[in-house]
Every structure is written in structure tokens, then in C-alpha cells.
Amino acid sequence: QVQVVESGGGLVQAGGSLRLSCTASGLPFGYYAMGWFRQAPGKEREGVSCITSKGGSTIYADSVKGRFTISRNNAKNTLYLQMNSLKPEDTAMYYCAAKTRAGWDRLDPSNFAYWGQGTQVTVSS
């Protein structure tokens, strides 16, 4: 069966960095565009970044542009999110998922499936 596991979250001070990883098994990882999403308490899940299947194109939410970098290693079935210059407002549970629908919006969670359990990122001020 499909298994998606996020890791790398933690507690960091504002201005610090974290690198998230997402490892998938049981699905053709290199076939799908992959995305990172986050959800803070009381808020809707929002798209953070997405990368195409071969890594040739990326997209970022305006709130993280210039600070976060998405990448992938298809040989290792792993997705990454390098997060720099973290802010308290980046605090959330972070999830990765595969873009399984053909919808044009690569940051819309409804176009994604195979969600992991998430990894918590907490940024202190």
C-alpha cells in the first residue's frame, strides 16, 4: 500500500532553518508532481510549494518565496523542503502529497492525494 512519511520538523528560533523530507513508497513517485502543504491550528490547509515530476518546474506561495526551496530525488523517492529565514507565522503542521488530479492549480490541496501524517514546525519569536 501507499505510505508517505514526512520528517525533519522541530522547534526553531525565528531566522533559523529547517529541512523537511518526505519519503513515499507504494506509488510511482517519479510520475507525480509533488507538493508541500501546511496547516496551522484553526486555519485551512494551504499550499506551500509544488515541483513537477522530473523537477523541472517549481511554484511557491507568495508567503514563502525567496525563503523556501523545494527539491526531489526520484532515485530515493524523496521530496525535500529547505526552509530558511523562518518566521513565527510559518508555524504549522507540514504535509506532502502527490498531485493526482489534472487541475491547473498546483497549490490547491484538492488536486492532491496520498497524504502523510505530517511533521510539526514551530518557530519561536
Coordinates of C-alpha atoms in Angstrom, one line a residue:
Q1 CA 0.0 0.0 0.0
V2 CA 1.0 3.6 -0.3
Q3 CA 2.9 5.1 2.5
V4 CA 4.1 8.7 2.8
V5 CA 6.2 9.8 5.7
E6 CA 7.3 13.4 6.5
S7 CA 10.2 14.2 8.8
G8 CA 12.5 17.0 9.8
G9 CA 10.2 19.3 11.7
G10 CA 11.0 20.7 15.0
L11 CA 11.3 23.9 17.2
V12 CA 13.5 26.6 15.8
Q13 CA 14.0 30.3 16.6
A14 CA 12.9 33.0 14.1
G15 CA 15.5 33.4 11.4
G16 CA 16.6 29.8 11.6
S17 CA 16.4 27.0 9.1
L18 CA 14.9 23.5 8.8
R19 CA 15.0 20.9 6.1
L20 CA 11.9 18.7 5.7
S21 CA 11.9 15.3 4.0
C22 CA 9.1 13.3 2.6
T23 CA 9.6 9.6 1.6
A24 CA 7.0 7.8 -0.4
S25 CA 6.6 4.1 -1.1
G26 CA 4.0 2.0 -2.9
L27 CA 3.4 4.6 -5.7
P28 CA 5.2 5.6 -8.8
F29 CA 6.9 8.6 -7.2
G30 CA 8.7 9.8 -10.3
Y31 CA 5.4 10.0 -12.2
Y32 CA 3.7 12.6 -10.0
A33 CA 4.2 16.3 -9.3
M34 CA 4.7 16.6 -5.5
G35 CA 3.7 19.3 -3.2
W36 CA 4.2 20.6 0.3
F37 CA 1.3 22.0 2.3
R38 CA 0.8 23.3 5.8
Q39 CA -2.0 23.8 8.3
A40 CA -2.0 25.9 11.3
P41 CA -4.5 25.4 14.2
G42 CA -7.9 26.9 13.2
K43 CA -6.8 27.5 9.6
E44 CA -7.4 25.8 6.3
R45 CA -4.6 23.7 4.7
E46 CA -2.7 25.8 2.3
G47 CA -0.3 25.1 -0.5
V48 CA 3.3 26.0 0.1
S49 CA 5.2 24.7 -2.9
C50 CA 5.0 22.2 -5.7
I51 CA 7.5 20.6 -8.0
T52 CA 6.9 18.8 -11.3
S53 CA 7.6 15.1 -11.7
K54 CA 11.1 15.5 -13.1
G55 CA 11.9 18.6 -11.0
G56 CA 12.0 21.0 -14.0
S57 CA 9.5 23.5 -12.6
T58 CA 8.6 24.7 -9.2
I59 CA 6.0 27.1 -7.7
Y60 CA 5.8 28.7 -4.4
A61 CA 3.2 30.5 -2.3
D62 CA 3.9 34.2 -2.1
S63 CA 4.4 34.0 1.7
V64 CA 7.5 31.7 1.3
K65 CA 9.0 32.9 -2.0
G66 CA 12.7 33.5 -1.6
R67 CA 12.9 31.7 1.7
F68 CA 11.8 28.1 0.9
T69 CA 13.2 25.7 -1.7
I70 CA 11.6 22.5 -2.9
S71 CA 13.5 19.7 -4.5
R72 CA 13.2 16.0 -5.1
N73 CA 15.4 12.9 -5.6
N74 CA 13.4 10.4 -7.6
A75 CA 16.0 7.7 -7.2
K76 CA 15.3 7.9 -3.5
N77 CA 11.6 8.5 -3.7
T78 CA 12.1 11.6 -1.5
L79 CA 10.9 15.1 -1.6
Y80 CA 12.5 18.0 0.3
L81 CA 11.7 21.4 1.5
Q82 CA 14.6 23.7 2.6
M83 CA 13.2 26.4 4.8
N84 CA 15.3 29.4 5.6
S85 CA 14.7 32.7 7.4
L86 CA 11.8 31.1 9.3
K87 CA 9.1 33.3 10.8
P88 CA 6.7 32.6 13.6
E89 CA 3.9 32.6 11.0
D90 CA 5.5 29.6 9.4
T91 CA 4.4 27.6 12.5
A92 CA 2.2 24.7 11.3
M93 CA 1.9 21.0 10.6
Y94 CA 3.6 20.4 7.2
Y95 CA 2.4 17.7 4.8
C96 CA 3.5 16.4 1.5
A97 CA 1.2 14.8 -1.1
A98 CA 1.2 13.7 -4.8
K99 CA -0.7 15.7 -7.4
T100 CA -3.1 13.0 -8.7
R101 CA -5.7 15.3 -10.4
A102 CA -5.3 17.3 -13.6
G103 CA -6.4 20.6 -12.0
W104 CA -4.3 23.5 -13.1
D105 CA -3.8 24.9 -9.6
R106 CA -0.6 23.2 -8.3
L107 CA -1.2 24.6 -4.8
D108 CA -4.8 23.5 -4.4
P109 CA -4.9 20.6 -1.8
S110 CA -8.0 19.2 -3.6
N111 CA -5.8 18.2 -6.5
F112 CA -3.6 16.1 -4.3
A113 CA -3.8 12.7 -2.6
Y114 CA -1.7 10.2 -0.7
W115 CA -1.2 12.5 2.3
G116 CA 1.3 11.7 5.1
Q117 CA 0.8 12.3 8.8
G118 CA 2.7 15.5 8.8
T119 CA 5.7 16.9 10.7
Q120 CA 5.3 19.8 13.1
V121 CA 7.3 23.0 12.6
T122 CA 7.3 25.5 15.4
V123 CA 9.1 28.9 15.1
S124 CA 9.6 30.9 18.2
S125 CA 9.9 34.6 18.2

